[in-house]
XYZ file of C-alpha atoms in Angstrom:
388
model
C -8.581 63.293 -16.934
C -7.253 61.285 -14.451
C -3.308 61.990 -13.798
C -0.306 59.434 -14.330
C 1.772 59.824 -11.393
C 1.665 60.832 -7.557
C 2.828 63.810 -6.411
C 5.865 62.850 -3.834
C 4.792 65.159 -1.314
C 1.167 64.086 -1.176
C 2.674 60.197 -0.635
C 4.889 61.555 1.892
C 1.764 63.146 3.837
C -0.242 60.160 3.837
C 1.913 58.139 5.291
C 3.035 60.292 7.856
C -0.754 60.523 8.814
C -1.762 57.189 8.799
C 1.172 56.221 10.856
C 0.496 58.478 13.346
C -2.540 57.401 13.616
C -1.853 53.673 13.859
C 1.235 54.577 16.341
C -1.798 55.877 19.069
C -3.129 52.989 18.894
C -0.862 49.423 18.530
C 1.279 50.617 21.190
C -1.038 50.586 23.789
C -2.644 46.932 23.126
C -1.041 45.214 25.739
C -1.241 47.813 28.353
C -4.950 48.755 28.329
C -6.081 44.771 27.236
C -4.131 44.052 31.127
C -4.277 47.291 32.869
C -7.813 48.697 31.608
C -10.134 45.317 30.952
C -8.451 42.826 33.423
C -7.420 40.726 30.884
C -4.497 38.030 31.062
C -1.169 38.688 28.814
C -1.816 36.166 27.220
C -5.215 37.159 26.124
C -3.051 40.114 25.016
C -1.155 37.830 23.217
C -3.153 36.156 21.206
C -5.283 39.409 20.060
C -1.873 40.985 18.887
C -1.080 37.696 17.136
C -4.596 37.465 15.322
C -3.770 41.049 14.248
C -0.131 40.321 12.746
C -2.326 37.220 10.868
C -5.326 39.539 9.424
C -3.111 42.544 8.327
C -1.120 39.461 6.008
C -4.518 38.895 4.828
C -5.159 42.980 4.277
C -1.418 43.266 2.804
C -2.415 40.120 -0.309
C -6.138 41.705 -0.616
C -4.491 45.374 -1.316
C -1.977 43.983 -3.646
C -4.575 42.323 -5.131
C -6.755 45.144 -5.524
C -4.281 47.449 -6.965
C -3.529 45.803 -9.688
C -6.937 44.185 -10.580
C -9.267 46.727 -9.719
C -8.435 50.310 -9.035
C -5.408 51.836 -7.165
C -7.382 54.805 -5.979
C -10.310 52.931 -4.964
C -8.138 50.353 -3.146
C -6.664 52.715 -0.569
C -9.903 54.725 -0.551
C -11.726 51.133 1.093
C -8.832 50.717 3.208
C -8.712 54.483 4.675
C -12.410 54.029 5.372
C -11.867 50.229 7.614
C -9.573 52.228 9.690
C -11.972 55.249 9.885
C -14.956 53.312 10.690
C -13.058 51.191 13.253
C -11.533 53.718 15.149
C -14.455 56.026 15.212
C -16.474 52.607 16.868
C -13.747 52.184 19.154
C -13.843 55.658 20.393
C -17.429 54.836 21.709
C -17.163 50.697 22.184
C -13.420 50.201 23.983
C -14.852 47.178 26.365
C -14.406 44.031 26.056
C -14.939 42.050 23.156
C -15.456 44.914 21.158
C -11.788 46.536 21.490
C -10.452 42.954 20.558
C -12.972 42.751 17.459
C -12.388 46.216 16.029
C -8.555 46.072 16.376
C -8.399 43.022 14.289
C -10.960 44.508 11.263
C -8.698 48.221 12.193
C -5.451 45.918 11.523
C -7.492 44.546 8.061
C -7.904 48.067 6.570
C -4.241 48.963 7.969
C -3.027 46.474 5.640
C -4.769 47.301 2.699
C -3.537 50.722 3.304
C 0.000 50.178 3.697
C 0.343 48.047 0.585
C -1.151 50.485 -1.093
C 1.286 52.926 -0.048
C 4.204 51.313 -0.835
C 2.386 50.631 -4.658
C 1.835 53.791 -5.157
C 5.288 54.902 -4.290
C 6.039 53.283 -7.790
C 3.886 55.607 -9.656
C 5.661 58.786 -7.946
C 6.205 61.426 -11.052
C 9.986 61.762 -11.249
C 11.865 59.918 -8.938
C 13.328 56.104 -8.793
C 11.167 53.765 -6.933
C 14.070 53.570 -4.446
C 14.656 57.310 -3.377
C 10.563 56.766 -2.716
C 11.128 53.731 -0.785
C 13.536 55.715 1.324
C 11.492 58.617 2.167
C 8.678 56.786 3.187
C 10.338 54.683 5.810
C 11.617 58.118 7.028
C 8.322 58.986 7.347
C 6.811 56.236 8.928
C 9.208 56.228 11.335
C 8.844 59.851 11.987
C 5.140 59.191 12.610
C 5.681 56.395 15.032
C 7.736 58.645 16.685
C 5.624 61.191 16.905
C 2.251 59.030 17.906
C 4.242 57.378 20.779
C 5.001 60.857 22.279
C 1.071 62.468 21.606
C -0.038 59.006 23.278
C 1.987 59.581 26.488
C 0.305 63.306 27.150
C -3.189 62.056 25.832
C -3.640 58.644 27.617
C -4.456 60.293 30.961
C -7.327 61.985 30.239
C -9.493 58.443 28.622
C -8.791 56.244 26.031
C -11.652 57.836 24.033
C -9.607 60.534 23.201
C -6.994 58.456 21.708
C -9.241 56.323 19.302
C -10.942 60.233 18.699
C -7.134 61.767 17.649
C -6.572 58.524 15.548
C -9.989 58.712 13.973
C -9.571 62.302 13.011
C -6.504 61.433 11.316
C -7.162 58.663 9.148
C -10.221 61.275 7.970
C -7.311 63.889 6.844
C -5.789 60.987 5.221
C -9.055 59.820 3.624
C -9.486 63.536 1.891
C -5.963 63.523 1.073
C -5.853 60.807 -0.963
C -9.244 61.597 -2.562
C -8.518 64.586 -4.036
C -4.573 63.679 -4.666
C -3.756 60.035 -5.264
C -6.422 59.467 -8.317
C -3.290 58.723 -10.830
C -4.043 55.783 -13.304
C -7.860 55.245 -14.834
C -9.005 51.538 -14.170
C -8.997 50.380 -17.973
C -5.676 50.903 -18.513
C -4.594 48.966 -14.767
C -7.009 46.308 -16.259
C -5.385 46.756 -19.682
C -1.819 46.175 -18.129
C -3.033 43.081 -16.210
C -4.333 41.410 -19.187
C -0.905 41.727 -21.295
C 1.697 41.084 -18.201
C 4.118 38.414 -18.560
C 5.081 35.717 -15.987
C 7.859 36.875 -14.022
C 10.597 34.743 -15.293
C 11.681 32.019 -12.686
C 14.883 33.151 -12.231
C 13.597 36.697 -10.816
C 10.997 34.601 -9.025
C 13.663 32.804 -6.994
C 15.315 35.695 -5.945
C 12.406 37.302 -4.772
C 11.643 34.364 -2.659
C 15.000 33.592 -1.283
C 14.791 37.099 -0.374
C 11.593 37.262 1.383
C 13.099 34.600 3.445
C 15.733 36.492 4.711
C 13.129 39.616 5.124
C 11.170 37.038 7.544
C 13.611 36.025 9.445
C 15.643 39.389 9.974
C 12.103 40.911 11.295
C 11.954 37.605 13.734
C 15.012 38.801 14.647
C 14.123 42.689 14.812
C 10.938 41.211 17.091
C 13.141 40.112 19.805
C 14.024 43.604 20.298
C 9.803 44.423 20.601
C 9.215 41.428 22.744
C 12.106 39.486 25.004
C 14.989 41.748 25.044
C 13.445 44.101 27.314
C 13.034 41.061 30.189
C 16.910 40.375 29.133
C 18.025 43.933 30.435
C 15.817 44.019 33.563
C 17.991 40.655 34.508
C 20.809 42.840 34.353
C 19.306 45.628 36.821
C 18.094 47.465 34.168
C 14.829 49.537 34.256
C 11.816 50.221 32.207
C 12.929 53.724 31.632
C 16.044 52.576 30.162
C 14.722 49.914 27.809
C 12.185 52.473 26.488
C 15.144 54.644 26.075
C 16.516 52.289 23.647
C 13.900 52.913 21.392
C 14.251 56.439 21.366
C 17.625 56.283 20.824
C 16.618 53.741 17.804
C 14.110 57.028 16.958
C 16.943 59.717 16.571
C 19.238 57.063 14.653
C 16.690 56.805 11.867
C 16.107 60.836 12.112
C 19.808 61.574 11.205
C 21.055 58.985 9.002
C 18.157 58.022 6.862
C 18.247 61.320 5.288
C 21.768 60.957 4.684
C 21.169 57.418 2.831
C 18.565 58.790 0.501
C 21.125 61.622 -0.276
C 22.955 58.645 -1.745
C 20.010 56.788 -3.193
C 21.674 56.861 -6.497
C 24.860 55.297 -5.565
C 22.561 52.700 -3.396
C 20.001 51.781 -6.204
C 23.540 50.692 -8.597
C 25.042 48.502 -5.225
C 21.349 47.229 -4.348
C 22.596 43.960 -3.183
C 25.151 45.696 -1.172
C 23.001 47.233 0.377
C 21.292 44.601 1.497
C 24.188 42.632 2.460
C 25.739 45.566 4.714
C 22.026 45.727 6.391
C 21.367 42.060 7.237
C 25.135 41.661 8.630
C 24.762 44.640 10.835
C 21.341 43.204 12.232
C 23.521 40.079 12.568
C 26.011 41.922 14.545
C 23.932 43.697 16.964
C 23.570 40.562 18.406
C 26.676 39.266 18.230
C 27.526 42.309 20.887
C 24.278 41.347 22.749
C 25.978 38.055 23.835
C 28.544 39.714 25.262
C 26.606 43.095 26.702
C 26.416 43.599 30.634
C 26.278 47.601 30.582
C 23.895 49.665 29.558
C 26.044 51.153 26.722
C 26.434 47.428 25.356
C 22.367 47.972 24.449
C 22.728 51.165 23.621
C 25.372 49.868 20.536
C 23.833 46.891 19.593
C 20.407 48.945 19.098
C 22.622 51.761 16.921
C 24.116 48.748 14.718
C 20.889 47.118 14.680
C 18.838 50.517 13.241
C 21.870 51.123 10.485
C 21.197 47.418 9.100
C 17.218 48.040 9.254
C 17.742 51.259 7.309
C 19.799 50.201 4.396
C 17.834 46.980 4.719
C 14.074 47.321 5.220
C 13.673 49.880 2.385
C 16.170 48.025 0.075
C 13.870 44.950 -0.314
C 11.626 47.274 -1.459
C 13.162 48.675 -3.817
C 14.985 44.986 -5.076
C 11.411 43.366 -5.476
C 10.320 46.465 -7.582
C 12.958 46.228 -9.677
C 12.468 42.509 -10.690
C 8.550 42.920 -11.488
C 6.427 44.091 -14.385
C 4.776 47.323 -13.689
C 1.462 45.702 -13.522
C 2.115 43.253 -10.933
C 3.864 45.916 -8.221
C 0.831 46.383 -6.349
C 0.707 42.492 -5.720
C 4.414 41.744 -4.877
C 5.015 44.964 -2.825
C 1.788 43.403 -0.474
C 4.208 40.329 -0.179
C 6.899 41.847 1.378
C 4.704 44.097 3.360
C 2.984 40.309 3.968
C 5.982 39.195 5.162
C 7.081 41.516 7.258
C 3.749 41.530 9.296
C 4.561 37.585 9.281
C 7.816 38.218 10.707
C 6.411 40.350 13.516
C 3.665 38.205 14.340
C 5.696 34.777 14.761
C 9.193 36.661 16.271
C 7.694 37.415 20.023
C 6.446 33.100 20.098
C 9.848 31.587 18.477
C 11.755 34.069 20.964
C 9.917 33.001 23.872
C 9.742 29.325 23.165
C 13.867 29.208 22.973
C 14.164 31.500 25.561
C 12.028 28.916 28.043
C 13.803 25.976 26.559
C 17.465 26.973 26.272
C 18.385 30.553 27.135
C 19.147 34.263 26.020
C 22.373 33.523 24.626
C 21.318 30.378 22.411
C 18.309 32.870 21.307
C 21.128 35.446 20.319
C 23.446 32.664 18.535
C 20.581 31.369 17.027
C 19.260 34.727 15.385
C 22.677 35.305 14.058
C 23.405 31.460 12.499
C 20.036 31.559 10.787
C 20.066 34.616 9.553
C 23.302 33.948 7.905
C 22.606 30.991 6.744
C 20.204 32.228 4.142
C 21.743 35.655 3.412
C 24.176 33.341 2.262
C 22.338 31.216 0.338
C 20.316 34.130 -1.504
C 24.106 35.656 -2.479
C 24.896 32.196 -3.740
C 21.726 31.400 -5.886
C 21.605 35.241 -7.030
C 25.230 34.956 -8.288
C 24.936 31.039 -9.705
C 21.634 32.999 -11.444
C 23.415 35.665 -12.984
C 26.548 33.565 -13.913
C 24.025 31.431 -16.039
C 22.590 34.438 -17.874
């Protein structure tokens, strides 16, 4: 007999593995394609931009598969890509076959993290949101820790790397075999047959959502990609960009816990929620326009982690709440879709105005657009709801 929800704490483990794992390996892309093969940035470039494009693909085909087919079995095929690929890449890191096994590693990683955040709607006795919370704790908490393993491994080969990551996503594998078998496939099937069109109303939201979800991680990107040259220009050094991002690390550590202490209070202002998030990523770079010292970054990256934390998990937890229970699986591999869409066309629209215009317009731009359509999804959601 097959049970009918997840435990919490076996969700929580899984994706605290997996991203881990993944966080030994994306990281280094860029580094080892130019420092370890020879190979141009751009090469680099374009391999990391293929990847953004194929885990899309993963994110629709695990939505797809979790509702259709079989929740269990979904994450089982996409745990096994990612073990498979990084147990061949442990062996075959040369040139083409690091490029080629990233991009099918990236395929699995996106079935996988769909999957995830599907499942975290089955969870046995807690709101979809308080879930959604947790998790991005966790992920973060893995990407944090991966980043730091990475650093003391990377001297001694590569191999060892892809070997750590490969072991991992095989802890993960047996995890969720023996924990995350939770609904039988007749009655997924069952559910798919008799769910209802979302109605167009909800659909719209969704959408006009999504759109701000793209562009805020376009904006979040810039931080990834082009700030980093912006605070060299301003005798800046490596060391104290990459402290940025572990001062983005301990921001998530302390307050995230505090926000899912208040998930209750959250879930009833969801739209508040996401309002206070998307104006705070907005206003980190309203104070990048005017930053010249180092604690100027240092501020706009604190604002900048508060609005991805009430954010990021919020649109979650709003698309959950405006779907049928048999079409979850599906519309939580959109957002995760869009996100990776976000990431993978932020670095090129950042760089293009950068060479065109300059920082600054980049900055003003981020913060007009993203704006714009916050605005426009508060208008349409409250014209929506005046009509009903």
């Amino acid at each position: 007999m097959q049970k009918q929800g997840l435990s919490l704490k076996w969700l929580l483990v899984g994706s605290l593995i997996t991203n881990t794992g993944i966080s030994f390996i994306w990281p280094l892309t860029t580094i080892y394609m130019h420092e370890y093969l020879g190979k141009p940035l751009t090469a680099a470039g374009i391999v990391l931009f293929i990847n953004s494009i194929v885990m899309i693909v993963g994110n629709y085909v695990g939505g797809y598969l979790f509702d259709r087919w079989q929740p269990y079995k979904t994450i089982l095929v996409g745990i096994t890509i990612n073990v498979l690929s990084a147990l061949i890449l442990t062996f075959f890191h040369g040139w083409p076959s690091y490029a080629i096994f990233l991009i099918i590693l990236s395929f699995g990683n996106g079935i996988v993290g769909t999957s995830i955040n599907a499942f975290a709607t089955l969870v046995q006795n807690r709101r979809a949101s308080y879930v959604f919370n947790v998790l991005y704790f966790m992920s973060n908490l893995g990407l944090v820790i991966g980043t730091l393993v990475v650093g003391l491994v990377l001297p001694f080969g590569i191999e060892y790397i892809f070997a750590l990551a490969t072991g991992l996503f095989v802890i993960f594998w047996l995890v969720a075999a023996l924990k995350f078998k939770v609904t039988t496939a007749k009655k997924r099937r069952k559910q798919t047959r008799e769910a209802q069109k979302i109605p167009r109303q909800s659909a719209n939201q969704i959408i006009g959502l999504l759109i701000v979800f793209v562009i805020a991680w376009v904006v979040y990107e810039q931080w990834q990609s082009n700030i980093s040259a912006f605070m060299i220009s301003h005798q800046m050094t490596v060391k104290d960009y990459s402290f940025v991002w572990t001062f983005n690390a301990i921001v998530i550590v302390v307050f995230q816990p505090v926000l899912t202490h208040f998930d209750n209070w959250l879930y009833a202002h969801i739209r508040s929620r996401l309002n206070v998030g998307f104006l705070l990523f907005g206003s980190s770079f309203v104070i990048l326009m005017f930053a010249h010292q180092y604690w100027h970054f240092l501020l706009a990256m604190g604002v900048l982690t508060l609005g991805e934390i009430l954010a990021f998990p919020g649109v979650s937890t709003y698309v959950d709440g405006l779907v049928p229970e048999s079409q979850r699986g599906r519309y939580q591999g959109i957002v995760n879709a869009a996100a990776s869409f976000g990431r993978a066309v932020g670095p090129l629209i950042g760089a293009w105005v950068i060479e065109f215009s300059s920082y600054h317009v980049l900055f003003f731009g981020c913060v007009l657009v993203l704006l714009l359509f916050l605005a426009s999804f508060n208008l349409f959601t409250q014209r929506k709801q005046a009509e009903l």
